[in-house]
GROMACS .gro file of C-alpha atoms in nm:
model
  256
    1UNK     CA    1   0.000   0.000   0.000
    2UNK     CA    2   0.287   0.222   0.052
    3UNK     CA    3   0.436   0.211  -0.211
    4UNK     CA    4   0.117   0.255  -0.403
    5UNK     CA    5   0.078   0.583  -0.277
    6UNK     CA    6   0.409   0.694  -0.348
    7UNK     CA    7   0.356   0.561  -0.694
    8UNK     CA    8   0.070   0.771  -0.710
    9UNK     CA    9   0.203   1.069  -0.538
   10UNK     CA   10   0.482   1.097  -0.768
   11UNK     CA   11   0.252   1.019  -1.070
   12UNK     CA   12   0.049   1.362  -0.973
   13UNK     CA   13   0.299   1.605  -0.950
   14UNK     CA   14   0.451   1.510  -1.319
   15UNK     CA   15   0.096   1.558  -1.432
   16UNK     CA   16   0.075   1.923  -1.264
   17UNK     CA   17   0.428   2.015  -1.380
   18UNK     CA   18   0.374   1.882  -1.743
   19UNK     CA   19  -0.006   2.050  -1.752
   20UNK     CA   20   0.087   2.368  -1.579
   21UNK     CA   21   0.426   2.413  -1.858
   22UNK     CA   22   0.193   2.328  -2.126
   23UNK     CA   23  -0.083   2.596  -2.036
   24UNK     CA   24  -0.209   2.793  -2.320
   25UNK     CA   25  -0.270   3.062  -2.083
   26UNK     CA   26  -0.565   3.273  -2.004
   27UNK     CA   27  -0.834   3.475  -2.212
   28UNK     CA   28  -0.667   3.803  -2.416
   29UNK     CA   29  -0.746   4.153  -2.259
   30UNK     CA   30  -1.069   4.244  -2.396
   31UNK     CA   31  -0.977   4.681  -2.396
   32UNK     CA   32  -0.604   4.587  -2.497
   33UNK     CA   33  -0.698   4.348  -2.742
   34UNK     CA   34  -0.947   4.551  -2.945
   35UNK     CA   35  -0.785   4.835  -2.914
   36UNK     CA   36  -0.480   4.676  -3.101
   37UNK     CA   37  -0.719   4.514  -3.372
   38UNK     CA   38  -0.814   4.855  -3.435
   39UNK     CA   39  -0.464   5.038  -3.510
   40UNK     CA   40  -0.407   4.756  -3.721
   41UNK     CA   41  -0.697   4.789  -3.920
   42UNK     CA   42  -0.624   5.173  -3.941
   43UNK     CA   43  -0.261   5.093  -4.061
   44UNK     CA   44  -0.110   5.240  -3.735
   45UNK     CA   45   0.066   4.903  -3.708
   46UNK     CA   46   0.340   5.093  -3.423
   47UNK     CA   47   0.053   5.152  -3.203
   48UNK     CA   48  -0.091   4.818  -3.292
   49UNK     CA   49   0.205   4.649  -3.171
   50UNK     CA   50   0.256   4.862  -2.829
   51UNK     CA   51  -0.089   4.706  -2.686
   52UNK     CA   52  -0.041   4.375  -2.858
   53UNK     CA   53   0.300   4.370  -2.673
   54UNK     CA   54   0.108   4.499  -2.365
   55UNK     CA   55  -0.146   4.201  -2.399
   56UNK     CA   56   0.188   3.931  -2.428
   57UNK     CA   57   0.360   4.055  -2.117
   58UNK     CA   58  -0.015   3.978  -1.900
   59UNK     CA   59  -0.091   3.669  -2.110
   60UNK     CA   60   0.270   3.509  -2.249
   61UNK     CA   61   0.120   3.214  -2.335
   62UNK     CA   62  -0.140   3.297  -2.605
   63UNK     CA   63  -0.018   3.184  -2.955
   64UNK     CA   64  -0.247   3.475  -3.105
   65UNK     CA   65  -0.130   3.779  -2.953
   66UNK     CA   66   0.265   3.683  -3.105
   67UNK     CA   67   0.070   3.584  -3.410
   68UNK     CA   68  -0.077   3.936  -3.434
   69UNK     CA   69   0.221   4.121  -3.305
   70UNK     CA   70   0.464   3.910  -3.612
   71UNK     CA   71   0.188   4.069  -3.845
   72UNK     CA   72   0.225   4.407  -3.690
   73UNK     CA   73   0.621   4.376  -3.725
   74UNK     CA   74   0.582   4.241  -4.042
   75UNK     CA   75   0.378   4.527  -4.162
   76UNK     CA   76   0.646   4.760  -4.015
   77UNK     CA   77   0.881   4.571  -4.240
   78UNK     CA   78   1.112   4.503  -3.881
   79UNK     CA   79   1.194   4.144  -4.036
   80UNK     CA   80   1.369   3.992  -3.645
   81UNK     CA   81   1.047   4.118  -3.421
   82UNK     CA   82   0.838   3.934  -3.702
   83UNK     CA   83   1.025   3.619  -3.702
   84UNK     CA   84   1.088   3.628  -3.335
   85UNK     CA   85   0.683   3.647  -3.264
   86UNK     CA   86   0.601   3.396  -3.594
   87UNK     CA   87   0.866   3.181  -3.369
   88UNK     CA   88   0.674   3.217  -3.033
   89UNK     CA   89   0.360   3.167  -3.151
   90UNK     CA   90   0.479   2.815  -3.283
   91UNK     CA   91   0.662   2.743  -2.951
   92UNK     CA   92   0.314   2.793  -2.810
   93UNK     CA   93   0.097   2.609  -3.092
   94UNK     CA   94   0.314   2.395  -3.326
   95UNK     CA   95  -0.004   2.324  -3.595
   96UNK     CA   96  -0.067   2.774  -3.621
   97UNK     CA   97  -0.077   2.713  -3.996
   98UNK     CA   98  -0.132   3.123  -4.054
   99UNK     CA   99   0.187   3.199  -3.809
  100UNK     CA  100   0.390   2.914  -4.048
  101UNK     CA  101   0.298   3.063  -4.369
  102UNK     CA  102   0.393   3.390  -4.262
  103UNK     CA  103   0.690   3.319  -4.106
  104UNK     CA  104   0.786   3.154  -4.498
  105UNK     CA  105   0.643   3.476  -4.614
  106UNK     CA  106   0.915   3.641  -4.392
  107UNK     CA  107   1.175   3.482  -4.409
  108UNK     CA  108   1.157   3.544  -4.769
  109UNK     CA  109   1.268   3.865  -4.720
  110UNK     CA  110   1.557   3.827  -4.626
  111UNK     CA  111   1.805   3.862  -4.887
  112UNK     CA  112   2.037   3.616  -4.759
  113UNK     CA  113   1.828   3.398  -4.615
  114UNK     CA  114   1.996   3.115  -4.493
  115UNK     CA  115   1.803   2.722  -4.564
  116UNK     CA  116   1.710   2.492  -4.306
  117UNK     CA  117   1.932   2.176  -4.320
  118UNK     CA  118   1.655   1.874  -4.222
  119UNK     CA  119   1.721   1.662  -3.913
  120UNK     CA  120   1.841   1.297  -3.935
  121UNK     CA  121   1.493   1.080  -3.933
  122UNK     CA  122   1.516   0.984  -3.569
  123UNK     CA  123   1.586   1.329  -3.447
  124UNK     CA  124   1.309   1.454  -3.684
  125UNK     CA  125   1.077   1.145  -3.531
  126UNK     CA  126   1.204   1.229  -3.161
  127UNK     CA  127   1.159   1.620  -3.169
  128UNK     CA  128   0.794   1.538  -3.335
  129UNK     CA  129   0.710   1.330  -2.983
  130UNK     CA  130   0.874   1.601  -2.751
  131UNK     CA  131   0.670   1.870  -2.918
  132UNK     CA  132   0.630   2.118  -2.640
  133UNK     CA  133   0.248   2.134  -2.694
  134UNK     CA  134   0.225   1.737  -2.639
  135UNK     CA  135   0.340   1.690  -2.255
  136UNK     CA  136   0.010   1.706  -2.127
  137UNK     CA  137  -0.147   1.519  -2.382
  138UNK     CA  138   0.131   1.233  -2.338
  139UNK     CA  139   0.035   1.310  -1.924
  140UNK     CA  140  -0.279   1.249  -1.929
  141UNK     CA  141  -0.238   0.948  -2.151
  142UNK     CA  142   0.021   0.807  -1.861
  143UNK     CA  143  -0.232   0.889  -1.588
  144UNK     CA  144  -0.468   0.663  -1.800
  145UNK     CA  145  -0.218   0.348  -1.838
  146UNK     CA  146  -0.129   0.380  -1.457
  147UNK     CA  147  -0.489   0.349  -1.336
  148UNK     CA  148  -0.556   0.077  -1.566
  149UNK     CA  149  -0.261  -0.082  -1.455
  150UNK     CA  150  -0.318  -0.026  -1.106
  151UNK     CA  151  -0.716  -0.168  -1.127
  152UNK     CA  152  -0.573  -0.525  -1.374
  153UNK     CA  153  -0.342  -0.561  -1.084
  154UNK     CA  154  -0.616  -0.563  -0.848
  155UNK     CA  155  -0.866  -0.785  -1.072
  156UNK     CA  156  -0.564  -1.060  -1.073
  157UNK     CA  157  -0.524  -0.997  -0.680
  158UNK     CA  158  -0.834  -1.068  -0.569
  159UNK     CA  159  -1.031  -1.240  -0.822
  160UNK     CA  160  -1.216  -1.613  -0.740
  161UNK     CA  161  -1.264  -1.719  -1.110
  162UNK     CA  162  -1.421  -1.586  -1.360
  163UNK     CA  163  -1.186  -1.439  -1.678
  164UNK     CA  164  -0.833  -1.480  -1.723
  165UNK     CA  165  -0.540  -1.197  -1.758
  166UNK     CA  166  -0.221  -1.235  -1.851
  167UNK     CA  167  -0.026  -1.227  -1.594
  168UNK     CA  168   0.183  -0.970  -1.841
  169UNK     CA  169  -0.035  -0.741  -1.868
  170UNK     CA  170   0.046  -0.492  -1.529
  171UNK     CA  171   0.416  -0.478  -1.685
  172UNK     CA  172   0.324  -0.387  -2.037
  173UNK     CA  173   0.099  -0.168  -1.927
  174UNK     CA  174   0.310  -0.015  -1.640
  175UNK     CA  175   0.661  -0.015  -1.920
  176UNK     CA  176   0.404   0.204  -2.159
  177UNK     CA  177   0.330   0.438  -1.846
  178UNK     CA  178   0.696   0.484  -1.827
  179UNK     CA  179   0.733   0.554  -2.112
  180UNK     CA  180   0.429   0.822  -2.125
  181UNK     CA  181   0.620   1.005  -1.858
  182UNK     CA  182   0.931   1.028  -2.027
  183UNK     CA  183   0.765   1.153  -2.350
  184UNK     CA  184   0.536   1.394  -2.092
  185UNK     CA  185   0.834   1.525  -1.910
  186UNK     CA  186   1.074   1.597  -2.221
  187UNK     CA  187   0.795   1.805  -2.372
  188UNK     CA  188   0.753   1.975  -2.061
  189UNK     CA  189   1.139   2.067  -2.065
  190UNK     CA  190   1.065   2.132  -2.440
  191UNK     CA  191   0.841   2.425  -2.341
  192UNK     CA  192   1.013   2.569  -2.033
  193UNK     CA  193   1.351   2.566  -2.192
  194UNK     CA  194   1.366   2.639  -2.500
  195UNK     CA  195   1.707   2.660  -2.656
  196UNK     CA  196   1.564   2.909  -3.006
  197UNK     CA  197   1.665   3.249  -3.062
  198UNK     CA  198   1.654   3.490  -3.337
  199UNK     CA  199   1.923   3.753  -3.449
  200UNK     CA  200   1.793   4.091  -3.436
  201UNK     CA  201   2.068   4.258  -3.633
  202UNK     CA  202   2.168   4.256  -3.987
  203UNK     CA  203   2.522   4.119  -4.066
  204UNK     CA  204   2.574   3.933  -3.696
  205UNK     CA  205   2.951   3.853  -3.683
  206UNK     CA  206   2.978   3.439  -3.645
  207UNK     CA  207   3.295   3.475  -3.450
  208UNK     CA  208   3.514   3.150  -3.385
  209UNK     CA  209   3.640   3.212  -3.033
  210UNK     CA  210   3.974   3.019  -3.042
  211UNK     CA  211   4.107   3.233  -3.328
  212UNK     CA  212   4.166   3.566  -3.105
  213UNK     CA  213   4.129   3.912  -3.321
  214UNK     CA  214   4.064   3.690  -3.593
  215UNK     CA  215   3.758   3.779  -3.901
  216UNK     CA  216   3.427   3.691  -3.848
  217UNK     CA  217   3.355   3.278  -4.009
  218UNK     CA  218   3.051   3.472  -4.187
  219UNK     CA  219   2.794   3.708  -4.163
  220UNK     CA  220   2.426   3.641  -4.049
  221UNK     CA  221   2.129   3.856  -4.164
  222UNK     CA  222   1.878   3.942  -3.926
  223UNK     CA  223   1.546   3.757  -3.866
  224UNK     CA  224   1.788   3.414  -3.855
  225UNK     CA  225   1.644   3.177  -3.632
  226UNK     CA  226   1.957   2.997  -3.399
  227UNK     CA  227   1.954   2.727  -3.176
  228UNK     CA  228   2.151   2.774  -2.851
  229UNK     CA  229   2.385   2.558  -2.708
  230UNK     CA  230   2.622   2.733  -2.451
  231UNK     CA  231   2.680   3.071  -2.354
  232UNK     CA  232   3.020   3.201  -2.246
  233UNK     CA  233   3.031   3.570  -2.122
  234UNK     CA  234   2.873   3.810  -2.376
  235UNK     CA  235   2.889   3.542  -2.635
  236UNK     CA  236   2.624   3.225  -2.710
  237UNK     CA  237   2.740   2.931  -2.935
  238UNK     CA  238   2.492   2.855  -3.158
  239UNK     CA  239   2.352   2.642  -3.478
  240UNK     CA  240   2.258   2.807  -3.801
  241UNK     CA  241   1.993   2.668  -3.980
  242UNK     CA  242   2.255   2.538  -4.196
  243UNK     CA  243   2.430   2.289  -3.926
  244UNK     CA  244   2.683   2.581  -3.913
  245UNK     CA  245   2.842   2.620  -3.555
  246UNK     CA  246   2.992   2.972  -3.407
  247UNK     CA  247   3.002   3.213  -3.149
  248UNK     CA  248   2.756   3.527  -3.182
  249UNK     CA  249   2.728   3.795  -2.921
  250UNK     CA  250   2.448   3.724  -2.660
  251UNK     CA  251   2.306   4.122  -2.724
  252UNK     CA  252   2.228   4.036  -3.081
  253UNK     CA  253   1.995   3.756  -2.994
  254UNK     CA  254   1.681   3.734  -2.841
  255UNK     CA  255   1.554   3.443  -2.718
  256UNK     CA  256   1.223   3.318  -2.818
   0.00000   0.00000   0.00000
């Protein structure tokens, strides 16, 4: 019995962590919100912006406002607040097929625009499971194969006759729990820490740090979207889109 409460304790707080990370967050600002929807629809896309950014700092989990504020940028032809919003709002909802198309639409713009290099198939196939917007859906799946392992266990236990269960069963069911929560919990670390960034200046020096005083490896045009993988004083290694490696100065990036 002890241990089934543990099991069960421990099986509740992953659920709240993964749910609460994946929240969509609450409803939009009514006043803020229309009021936005209205510059734009005047053209006054700076004012637009100002209350759509007022809107994301109460409610930073709404893949519309970024969707809207990208738009606003876009409109305003600032090419890394566009990208960096188009980016946010598909950290927040992967399937926002208007923030994709836009974001293509974008990054079209740029003049050199660097290509995305695709992933090998099992990174591809692994990131598609660890989607940030799945952990709750693969929590709530786990919550399901624990009870039902939990209530077989007890049919087998204390059953006089009657039908016959595998006595495999629990353990399948109790491995594809596991495995649930691993899927839940790397999705949930998906959305909290996400490694993306976007350079918000034209012609970004890609530095190679070991080569002191030495010329910049290349040149990256704003709206660029990076992935982080260490910082070191003012600088951030990152990945171009390209599978390129460097060093890029943190105050050039903004993290999405």
């Amino acid at each position: 019995m002890k241990k089934f409460l543990v099991s069960c304790t421990i099986l509740l707080l992953a659920l709240s962590y993964c749910m609460a990370a994946a929240s969509g967050g609450a409803d939009l600002n009514s006043a803020n919100w229309s009021k936005g929807n209205d510059f734009f629809k005047k053209k006054s896309y700076d004012s637009a912006a100002a209350y759509y950014e007022k809107i994301a700092v109460q409610r930073p989990h709404n893949a519309e406002v970024y969707y809207n504020l990208g738009n606003a940028y876009y409109r305003l032809n600032k090419i890394g607040f566009a990208v960096l919003n188009y980016e946010r709002a598909l950290q927040i909802n992967p399937d926002y097929t208007e923030a994709k198309e836009n974001l293509i639409l974008t990054r079209s713009r740029i003049p050199t625009h660097i290509p995305q290099t695709g992933d090998i198939f099992f990174i591809a196939w692994w990131d598609a499971l660890t989607r940030a917007d799945r952990a709750t859906t693969w929590a709530v799946w786990g919550l399901v194969l624990f009870l039902s392992a939990i209530g077989i266990s007890m049919l087998m236990y204390f059953k006089k006759g009657g039908m016959r269960i595998p006595p495999q069963v629990p353990g399948i069911l109790g491995f594809a729990w596991l495995c649930m929560m691993v899927l839940a919990y790397n999705a949930a670390q998906n959305y909290k820490n996400c490694h993306l960034a976007v350079v918000m200046q034209n012609d970004a020096p890609l530095m190679n740090l070991e080569q002191k005083g030495g010329k910049p490896m290349s040149l990256i045009p704003e709206g660029t979207t990076v992935k982080i993988s260490a910082l070191k004083g003012e600088f951030a290694e990152v990945t171009l889109p390209d599978g390129r490696k460097g060093w890029v100065e943190q105050t050039w990036l903004n993290k999405v």
